[in-house]
CSV table of C-alpha atoms in Angstrom, one decimal:
chain,number,residue,atom,x,y,z
A,43,MET,CA,60.2,35.3,-4.2
A,44,ASP,CA,57.5,33.5,-2.0
A,45,LEU,CA,59.6,30.2,-1.0
A,46,SER,CA,57.3,29.4,1.8
A,47,LYS,CA,55.0,27.9,-0.8
A,48,TYR,CA,57.6,25.7,-2.0
A,49,GLU,CA,57.5,23.6,1.7
A,50,GLU,CA,57.5,20.0,1.1
A,51,LYS,CA,57.0,20.2,-2.7
A,52,TYR,CA,59.4,18.6,-5.1
A,53,VAL,CA,61.3,21.3,-6.9
A,54,HIS,CA,63.4,22.0,-9.7
A,55,ILE,CA,65.4,25.1,-9.2
A,56,LYS,CA,68.2,26.4,-11.6
A,57,SER,CA,70.9,28.8,-9.4
A,58,ILE,CA,72.1,32.0,-10.6
A,59,TYR,CA,75.4,29.9,-11.0
A,60,GLY,CA,74.1,27.9,-13.8
A,61,ASP,CA,73.3,24.7,-11.0
A,62,THR,CA,70.6,22.6,-11.3
A,63,ILE,CA,69.0,21.3,-8.1
A,64,THR,CA,66.0,18.4,-7.7
A,65,GLY,CA,64.0,17.2,-4.9
A,66,PHE,CA,61.8,17.9,-1.7
A,67,ALA,CA,61.9,21.7,-0.3
A,68,ARG,CA,62.1,22.2,3.2
A,69,TYR,CA,61.5,25.8,4.2
A,70,GLU,CA,63.4,27.9,6.6
A,71,ASP,CA,62.9,31.5,7.1
A,72,ARG,CA,65.5,34.7,7.4
A,73,ALA,CA,65.7,34.2,11.5
A,74,PHE,CA,66.1,31.0,11.4
A,75,LEU,CA,69.1,31.3,9.1
A,76,GLU,CA,70.3,34.3,10.4
A,77,SER,CA,70.3,32.4,13.9
A,78,GLU,CA,71.8,28.7,12.4
A,79,ARG,CA,73.6,30.0,9.4
A,80,GLY,CA,74.5,33.8,9.7
A,81,GLY,CA,72.0,34.8,6.4
A,82,LYS,CA,70.5,37.3,5.9
A,83,GLU,CA,67.5,35.9,4.1
A,84,ASP,CA,64.9,32.8,3.8
A,85,GLY,CA,65.9,29.8,1.6
A,86,LEU,CA,65.7,26.2,0.8
A,87,PHE,CA,66.7,23.0,1.9
A,88,ILE,CA,67.6,20.2,-0.9
A,89,LYS,CA,68.4,17.4,1.1
A,90,ASP,CA,71.6,19.2,2.8
A,91,CYS,CA,71.8,21.7,0.4
A,92,LEU,CA,71.0,25.2,1.3
A,93,ILE,CA,70.0,27.6,-1.1
A,94,TYR,CA,69.3,31.0,-0.3
A,95,ASN,CA,66.3,32.8,-2.2
A,96,SER,CA,68.5,35.5,-3.9
A,97,GLN,CA,70.7,32.4,-5.8
A,98,ILE,CA,67.7,31.0,-7.2
A,99,ALA,CA,67.3,32.1,-11.1
A,100,SER,CA,63.9,30.0,-11.6
A,101,ILE,CA,62.0,27.0,-9.5
A,102,GLU,CA,59.2,25.0,-10.7
A,103,GLU,CA,57.4,22.5,-8.5
A,104,ILE,CA,57.2,18.8,-10.4
A,105,LYS,CA,55.8,15.6,-9.5
A,106,ALA,CA,57.9,13.1,-7.9
A,107,HIS,CA,57.5,9.4,-8.0
A,108,GLY,CA,59.0,6.4,-6.2
A,109,THR,CA,60.9,6.4,-3.0
A,110,VAL,CA,61.9,9.9,-3.0
A,111,GLU,CA,63.4,11.3,0.3
A,112,LEU,CA,60.9,13.0,2.6
A,113,TRP,CA,60.8,14.3,5.9
A,114,THR,CA,58.9,14.4,9.6
A,115,GLU,CA,59.2,16.8,12.3
A,116,ARG,CA,62.5,14.8,13.6
A,117,MET,CA,63.4,12.1,10.8
A,118,THR,CA,64.6,12.0,7.4
A,119,LEU,CA,63.4,9.4,5.1
A,120,ARG,CA,65.7,8.4,2.6
A,121,ARG,CA,66.9,5.8,0.4
A,122,TYR,CA,68.8,2.4,1.3
A,123,HIS,CA,72.7,2.7,1.1
A,124,LEU,CA,75.5,-0.6,0.7
A,125,GLU,CA,77.0,0.5,4.3
A,126,ASP,CA,73.1,0.6,6.0
A,127,ALA,CA,73.4,-3.4,5.7
A,128,GLU,CA,75.8,-3.4,9.1
A,129,PRO,CA,74.0,-1.0,11.0
A,130,LEU,CA,70.8,-2.5,10.3
A,131,HIS,CA,72.3,-6.2,11.2
A,132,ARG,CA,73.7,-4.7,14.4
A,133,HIS,CA,70.5,-3.3,15.4
A,134,LEU,CA,67.6,-5.2,14.1
A,135,GLY,CA,69.2,-8.3,12.8
A,136,THR,CA,70.6,-9.4,16.1
A,137,ASP,CA,67.5,-8.3,18.0
A,138,PRO,CA,64.9,-11.4,18.7
A,139,THR,CA,61.8,-9.3,19.0
A,140,MET,CA,62.3,-8.6,15.0
A,141,ALA,CA,60.5,-11.3,14.1
A,142,GLN,CA,58.6,-12.3,17.0
A,143,TYR,CA,55.2,-11.9,15.3
A,144,SER,CA,56.0,-12.4,11.8
A,145,GLY,CA,58.6,-14.6,11.0
A,146,TRP,CA,60.7,-12.5,8.9
A,147,ASN,CA,64.3,-11.1,9.6
A,148,PRO,CA,66.0,-9.9,6.8
A,149,TYR,CA,68.6,-8.2,8.8
A,150,ALA,CA,69.4,-11.9,10.4
A,151,THR,CA,73.3,-12.3,9.3
A,152,LEU,CA,75.2,-9.5,7.8
A,153,ASP,CA,75.2,-11.3,4.2
A,154,ALA,CA,71.1,-11.1,4.6
A,155,ALA,CA,71.4,-7.8,5.5
A,156,GLN,CA,73.8,-6.7,2.8
A,157,GLU,CA,71.2,-9.2,0.2
A,158,THR,CA,68.3,-7.6,1.6
A,159,VAL,CA,69.8,-3.6,1.0
A,160,ARG,CA,71.1,-4.5,-2.7
A,161,GLN,CA,67.3,-5.9,-3.2
A,162,PHE,CA,66.1,-2.8,-2.3
A,163,ILE,CA,68.5,-0.8,-3.9
A,164,ALA,CA,67.7,-2.3,-7.3
A,165,ARG,CA,64.2,-1.9,-6.6
A,166,TYR,CA,64.5,2.1,-7.0
A,167,ASP,CA,63.7,1.7,-10.7
A,168,ASP,CA,60.2,0.4,-10.0
A,169,GLU,CA,58.3,3.4,-9.0
A,170,ARG,CA,55.7,1.3,-7.2
A,171,SER,CA,58.1,0.1,-4.9
A,172,TYR,CA,58.6,1.8,-1.7
A,173,SER,CA,61.8,1.6,0.8
A,174,TRP,CA,63.2,3.5,3.4
A,175,VAL,CA,66.0,3.8,5.8
A,176,MET,CA,64.6,6.5,8.6
A,177,ASP,CA,67.8,8.0,10.1
A,178,ILE,CA,68.3,10.9,12.9
A,179,ASP,CA,71.2,13.1,12.6
A,180,ASP,CA,72.8,10.0,10.3
A,181,ILE,CA,72.3,7.1,12.9
A,182,VAL,CA,69.7,4.8,11.4
A,183,VAL,CA,66.3,4.4,13.9
A,184,ARG,CA,64.0,2.3,11.5
A,185,THR,CA,63.0,1.2,8.0
A,186,ILE,CA,59.6,1.2,6.6
A,187,GLY,CA,58.6,0.2,2.7
A,188,ALA,CA,55.6,-0.1,0.5
A,189,TYR,CA,55.2,-3.7,-2.2
A,190,ASP,CA,53.0,-5.7,-3.9
A,191,TYR,CA,51.4,-2.8,-5.8
A,192,ARG,CA,48.3,-4.4,-7.4
A,193,ASP,CA,44.7,-3.7,-8.0
A,194,ASP,CA,45.0,0.1,-6.7
A,195,ARG,CA,46.2,-1.1,-3.2
A,196,ILE,CA,49.9,-1.0,-1.3
A,197,GLU,CA,50.7,-2.7,1.6
A,198,VAL,CA,53.0,-1.3,4.2
A,199,GLY,CA,55.6,-2.8,6.9
A,200,PHE,CA,58.1,-1.2,9.2
A,201,GLY,CA,60.5,-2.1,11.7
A,202,ILE,CA,62.4,0.4,14.7
A,203,VAL,CA,65.3,0.0,16.8
A,204,ARG,CA,64.3,-1.4,20.1
A,205,ASN,CA,66.2,1.9,22.0
A,206,TRP,CA,64.1,3.7,19.9
A,207,GLN,CA,60.5,2.7,20.5
A,208,GLY,CA,58.1,4.6,22.7
A,209,ARG,CA,58.9,7.8,21.5
A,210,GLY,CA,56.2,7.9,18.9
A,211,LEU,CA,58.4,7.7,15.7
A,212,ALA,CA,56.8,5.0,13.9
A,213,THR,CA,53.3,6.9,14.0
A,214,GLU,CA,55.3,10.0,13.1
A,215,VAL,CA,56.7,8.0,9.8
A,216,LEU,CA,53.8,5.7,8.9
A,217,ARG,CA,51.4,9.2,8.8
A,218,LYS,CA,53.9,10.8,6.8
A,219,VAL,CA,54.2,7.8,4.0
A,220,LEU,CA,50.3,7.0,4.4
A,221,ALA,CA,50.0,10.7,3.4
A,222,TYR,CA,52.7,10.4,0.1
A,223,LEU,CA,51.1,7.2,-1.1
A,224,THR,CA,47.9,8.1,-1.2
A,225,GLU,CA,48.2,12.0,-1.7
A,226,ASN,CA,51.3,11.9,-4.3
A,227,GLU,CA,51.2,8.4,-5.7
A,228,ASP,CA,47.6,8.7,-6.2
A,229,ILE,CA,47.5,4.9,-4.6
A,230,PRO,CA,43.6,4.6,-3.4
A,231,CYS,CA,44.2,1.9,-0.2
A,232,VAL,CA,47.4,1.2,1.9
A,233,THR,CA,46.8,-1.9,3.9
A,234,ALA,CA,49.1,-3.5,6.7
A,235,TRP,CA,48.6,-6.6,8.7
A,236,CYS,CA,49.7,-7.8,12.1
A,237,ALA,CA,49.4,-10.6,15.0
A,238,SER,CA,46.8,-9.8,17.7
A,239,GLU,CA,49.1,-10.1,20.3
A,240,ASN,CA,51.5,-7.5,19.0
A,241,ILE,CA,50.2,-4.6,21.1
A,242,GLY,CA,52.6,-2.1,19.9
A,243,SER,CA,52.0,-2.0,16.1
A,244,ARG,CA,48.5,-2.4,16.4
A,245,ARG,CA,48.5,0.9,18.6
A,246,VAL,CA,50.7,2.6,15.6
A,247,LEU,CA,48.8,1.7,12.7
A,248,GLU,CA,45.7,2.8,14.9
A,249,LYS,CA,47.0,6.0,16.0
A,250,ALA,CA,48.0,6.5,12.2
A,251,GLY,CA,44.9,6.6,11.1
A,252,MET,CA,44.5,3.2,9.5
A,253,ARG,CA,41.5,1.2,10.4
A,254,LEU,CA,41.1,-2.6,11.3
A,255,VAL,CA,38.8,-4.3,8.5
A,256,ARG,CA,39.3,-8.0,9.2
A,257,THR,CA,40.4,-10.5,12.0
A,258,GLU,CA,41.1,-13.5,10.8
A,259,LYS,CA,41.1,-16.5,13.7
A,260,ASP,CA,44.5,-18.5,13.7
A,261,GLY,CA,45.6,-16.7,10.4
A,262,LEU,CA,49.2,-16.6,11.3
A,263,SER,CA,51.6,-18.7,12.2
A,264,VAL,CA,55.1,-17.9,13.4
A,265,GLY,CA,57.1,-21.1,14.8
A,266,ASP,CA,55.4,-22.7,17.1
A,267,ARG,CA,53.0,-20.3,17.4
A,268,VAL,CA,49.7,-19.4,16.1
A,269,TYR,CA,48.0,-15.4,16.2
A,270,ASP,CA,45.3,-14.1,15.0
A,271,LYS,CA,46.0,-11.8,11.8
A,272,LEU,CA,44.2,-8.4,11.9
A,273,THR,CA,44.3,-6.7,8.6
A,274,TYR,CA,44.2,-2.7,8.4
A,275,GLU,CA,43.5,-0.3,5.6
A,276,TYR,CA,43.8,3.2,4.9
A,277,MET,CA,42.3,4.8,2.5
A,278,SER,CA,42.5,7.8,0.2
A,279,PRO,CA,41.0,11.1,1.7
A,280,CYS,CA,40.4,12.5,-1.4
A,281,GLY,CA,38.1,9.3,-2.5
A,282,ILE,CA,40.0,8.1,-5.4
Protein backbone atom coordinates (compact mmCIF):
# COMPACT_ATOMS: atom_id res chain seq x y z
CA MET A 1 0.00 0.00 0.00
CA ASP A 2 1.04 3.63 -0.42
CA LEU A 3 2.27 4.61 3.03
CA SER A 4 3.73 7.96 1.98
CA LYS A 5 0.27 9.56 2.10
CA TYR A 6 0.21 9.00 5.87
CA GLU A 7 3.27 11.19 6.50
CA GLU A 8 2.56 13.39 9.57
CA LYS A 9 -0.97 11.98 9.83
CA TYR A 10 -2.42 10.64 13.06
CA VAL A 11 -3.15 6.99 12.34
CA HIS A 12 -4.50 3.83 13.90
CA ILE A 13 -2.68 0.70 12.69
CA LYS A 14 -3.52 -2.96 13.16
CA SER A 15 -0.57 -5.25 12.51
CA ILE A 16 -0.65 -8.74 11.04
CA TYR A 17 0.35 -9.94 14.51
CA GLY A 18 -2.79 -8.54 16.13
CA ASP A 19 -1.12 -5.49 17.73
CA THR A 20 -2.57 -1.98 17.51
CA ILE A 21 -0.47 1.19 17.27
CA THR A 22 -1.81 4.75 17.35
CA GLY A 23 0.08 8.01 16.83
CA PHE A 24 1.55 10.44 14.35
CA ALA A 25 3.24 8.67 11.45
CA ARG A 26 6.66 9.45 10.04
CA TYR A 27 7.22 7.85 6.64
CA GLU A 28 10.58 6.45 5.51
CA ASP A 29 11.22 4.97 2.08
CA ARG A 30 12.89 1.66 1.27
CA ALA A 31 16.29 3.17 0.47
CA PHE A 32 16.51 4.86 3.89
CA LEU A 33 15.32 1.84 5.87
CA GLU A 34 17.59 -0.49 3.93
CA SER A 35 20.66 1.61 4.72
CA GLU A 36 19.70 2.38 8.34
CA ARG A 37 17.80 -0.74 9.44
CA GLY A 38 18.57 -3.40 6.85
CA GLY A 39 14.94 -3.50 5.76
CA LYS A 40 13.77 -4.37 2.27
CA GLU A 41 10.66 -2.18 2.10
CA ASP A 42 9.24 1.13 3.21
CA GLY A 43 7.52 1.70 6.54
CA LEU A 44 6.19 4.07 9.18
CA PHE A 45 7.59 5.18 12.50
CA ILE A 46 5.01 5.71 15.24
CA LYS A 47 7.03 7.34 18.02
CA ASP A 48 10.05 4.99 18.23
CA CYS A 49 8.23 2.00 16.81
CA LEU A 50 8.93 1.01 13.18
CA ILE A 51 6.34 -1.02 11.32
CA TYR A 52 7.05 -2.19 7.78
CA ASN A 53 4.53 -2.12 4.96
CA SER A 54 4.07 -5.88 4.89
CA GLN A 55 3.40 -5.92 8.65
CA ILE A 56 0.34 -3.66 8.38
CA ALA A 57 -3.02 -5.41 8.23
CA SER A 58 -5.01 -2.16 8.20
CA ILE A 59 -4.41 1.55 8.66
CA GLU A 60 -6.77 4.48 9.05
CA GLU A 61 -6.26 8.19 9.58
CA ILE A 62 -7.99 9.55 12.69
CA LYS A 63 -8.38 12.97 14.20
CA ALA A 64 -6.00 13.74 17.07
CA HIS A 65 -6.52 16.41 19.71
CA GLY A 66 -4.63 17.85 22.64
CA THR A 67 -0.93 17.43 23.38
CA VAL A 68 -0.03 14.74 20.88
CA GLU A 69 3.52 13.93 19.82
CA LEU A 70 4.76 16.06 16.92
CA TRP A 71 7.99 16.21 14.97
CA THR A 72 10.00 18.88 13.24
CA GLU A 73 13.05 18.31 11.07
CA ARG A 74 15.34 18.27 14.11
CA MET A 75 13.17 17.76 17.17
CA THR A 76 10.53 15.62 18.82
CA LEU A 77 7.73 17.43 20.62
CA ARG A 78 6.41 15.17 23.35
CA ARG A 79 4.49 15.25 26.62
CA TYR A 80 6.23 16.00 29.88
CA HIS A 81 7.55 13.14 31.97
CA LEU A 82 8.14 13.36 35.73
CA GLU A 83 11.87 12.86 35.18
CA ASP A 84 12.01 16.05 33.08
CA ALA A 85 11.86 18.19 36.24
CA GLU A 86 15.54 17.84 37.10
CA PRO A 87 17.01 18.84 33.70
CA LEU A 88 14.45 21.65 33.36
CA HIS A 89 15.54 23.04 36.72
CA ARG A 90 19.23 22.59 35.89
CA HIS A 91 19.13 24.12 32.40
CA LEU A 92 16.26 26.63 32.58
CA GLY A 93 15.52 27.23 36.24
CA THR A 94 19.06 28.24 37.14
CA ASP A 95 19.45 30.52 34.11
CA PRO A 96 19.04 34.17 35.27
CA THR A 97 17.81 35.18 31.81
CA MET A 98 14.85 32.79 32.04
CA ALA A 99 12.64 35.34 33.80
CA GLN A 100 14.39 38.51 32.63
CA TYR A 101 11.50 39.77 30.53
CA SER A 102 8.59 37.86 32.06
CA GLY A 103 9.23 37.60 35.79
CA TRP A 104 8.08 33.97 35.56
CA ASN A 105 10.36 31.01 36.22
CA PRO A 106 8.43 27.83 37.05
CA TYR A 107 11.66 25.81 37.27
CA ALA A 108 13.55 28.07 39.71
CA THR A 109 13.88 25.32 42.32
CA LEU A 110 13.75 21.57 41.94
CA ASP A 111 10.55 21.45 44.02
CA ALA A 112 8.97 24.13 41.81
CA ALA A 113 10.03 22.28 38.68
CA GLN A 114 8.54 19.02 39.95
CA GLU A 115 5.25 20.72 40.82
CA THR A 116 5.14 22.46 37.44
CA VAL A 117 5.69 19.20 35.59
CA ARG A 118 2.99 17.48 37.66
CA GLN A 119 0.55 20.27 36.81
CA PHE A 120 1.29 20.04 33.10
CA ILE A 121 0.79 16.28 33.17
CA ALA A 122 -2.51 16.66 35.06
CA ARG A 123 -3.84 18.98 32.36
CA TYR A 124 -3.36 16.49 29.54
CA ASP A 125 -6.98 15.41 29.95
CA ASP A 126 -7.96 18.90 28.76
CA GLU A 127 -7.89 18.88 24.97
CA ARG A 128 -7.53 22.68 24.92
CA SER A 129 -4.39 22.77 27.04
CA TYR A 130 -1.11 22.02 25.30
CA SER A 131 2.31 21.47 26.91
CA TRP A 132 5.30 20.03 25.10
CA VAL A 133 8.91 19.31 25.89
CA MET A 134 11.23 19.36 22.90
CA ASP A 135 14.11 16.98 22.84
CA ILE A 136 16.90 16.14 20.44
CA ASP A 137 18.23 12.62 20.94
CA ASP A 138 16.65 12.57 24.43
CA ILE A 139 18.25 15.90 25.42
CA VAL A 140 15.72 18.49 26.61
CA VAL A 141 16.36 21.70 24.69
CA ARG A 142 13.17 23.72 25.06
CA THR A 143 9.54 23.85 26.15
CA ILE A 144 6.47 25.24 24.44
CA GLY A 145 2.82 25.38 25.38
CA ALA A 146 -0.52 26.98 24.62
CA TYR A 147 -2.98 27.93 27.34
CA ASP A 148 -6.03 29.94 28.35
CA TYR A 149 -8.25 28.98 25.42
CA ARG A 150 -11.34 31.16 25.23
CA ASP A 151 -13.32 33.03 22.60
CA ASP A 152 -11.62 31.02 19.81
CA ARG A 153 -8.19 32.28 20.88
CA ILE A 154 -5.24 30.71 22.68
CA GLU A 155 -1.92 32.06 23.96
CA VAL A 156 1.41 30.40 23.16
CA GLY A 157 4.63 30.68 25.18
CA PHE A 158 8.06 29.05 24.97
CA GLY A 159 11.49 28.80 26.55
CA ILE A 160 14.79 27.46 25.22
CA VAL A 161 17.95 26.27 26.93
CA ARG A 162 20.62 28.93 26.44
CA ASN A 163 23.20 26.56 24.92
CA TRP A 164 20.71 25.73 22.16
CA GLN A 165 19.80 29.30 21.27
CA GLY A 166 20.76 30.87 17.94
CA ARG A 167 20.16 27.74 15.85
CA GLY A 168 16.67 28.48 14.55
CA LEU A 169 15.10 25.81 16.75
CA ALA A 170 12.58 28.14 18.38
CA THR A 171 11.27 29.34 15.02
CA GLU A 172 11.13 25.78 13.68
CA VAL A 173 9.07 24.47 16.56
CA LEU A 174 6.81 27.52 16.84
CA ARG A 175 5.85 27.18 13.18
CA LYS A 176 4.95 23.55 13.82
CA VAL A 177 2.82 24.37 16.84
CA LEU A 178 1.05 27.27 15.11
CA ALA A 179 0.13 24.98 12.21
CA TYR A 180 -1.09 22.25 14.57
CA LEU A 181 -3.23 24.60 16.65
CA THR A 182 -4.88 26.35 13.71
CA GLU A 183 -5.12 23.54 11.15
CA ASN A 184 -5.62 20.46 13.31
CA GLU A 185 -7.24 21.95 16.42
CA ASP A 186 -9.31 24.49 14.44
CA ILE A 187 -8.34 27.40 16.69
CA PRO A 188 -8.75 30.56 14.60
CA CYS A 189 -6.26 32.78 16.43
CA VAL A 190 -3.04 32.15 18.40
CA THR A 191 -1.55 35.03 20.40
CA ALA A 192 1.76 35.70 22.12
CA TRP A 193 3.37 38.61 23.93
CA CYS A 194 6.87 39.74 24.79
CA ALA A 195 8.74 42.74 26.14
CA SER A 196 9.82 45.26 23.53
CA GLU A 197 13.47 44.80 24.52
CA ASN A 198 13.32 41.03 24.11
CA ILE A 199 14.77 41.08 20.61
CA GLY A 200 15.29 37.32 20.44
CA SER A 201 11.65 36.48 21.13
CA ARG A 202 10.45 39.20 18.77
CA ARG A 203 12.48 37.69 15.95
CA VAL A 204 11.18 34.20 16.65
CA LEU A 205 7.55 35.34 16.67
CA GLU A 206 7.94 37.31 13.45
CA LYS A 207 9.93 34.63 11.59
CA ALA A 208 7.29 32.07 12.55
CA GLY A 209 4.64 34.21 10.86
CA MET A 210 3.08 36.04 13.80
CA ARG A 211 2.05 39.66 13.31
CA LEU A 212 2.45 42.54 15.75
CA VAL A 213 -1.05 43.86 16.49
CA ARG A 214 -0.70 45.95 19.65
CA THR A 215 1.91 47.86 21.64
CA GLU A 216 1.14 48.79 25.25
CA LYS A 217 3.37 51.58 26.51
CA ASP A 218 4.89 50.54 29.88
CA GLY A 219 2.49 47.61 29.85
CA LEU A 220 4.87 45.10 31.42
CA SER A 221 6.52 45.36 34.84
CA VAL A 222 9.24 42.89 35.81
CA GLY A 223 10.87 43.59 39.15
CA ASP A 224 12.03 47.18 39.03
CA ARG A 225 11.98 47.32 35.22
CA VAL A 226 9.14 48.49 32.98
CA TYR A 227 8.85 47.53 29.31
CA ASP A 228 6.49 48.17 26.46
CA LYS A 229 4.37 45.04 25.96
CA LEU A 230 4.08 43.75 22.39
CA THR A 231 1.17 41.49 21.43
CA TYR A 232 1.36 39.24 18.36
CA GLU A 233 -1.26 37.20 16.55
CA TYR A 234 -1.29 34.30 14.12
CA MET A 235 -4.54 33.76 12.25
CA SER A 236 -5.65 30.45 10.77
CA PRO A 237 -4.75 30.34 7.06
CA CYS A 238 -8.06 28.56 6.51
CA GLY A 239 -10.00 31.62 7.61
CA ILE A 240 -11.99 29.64 10.17
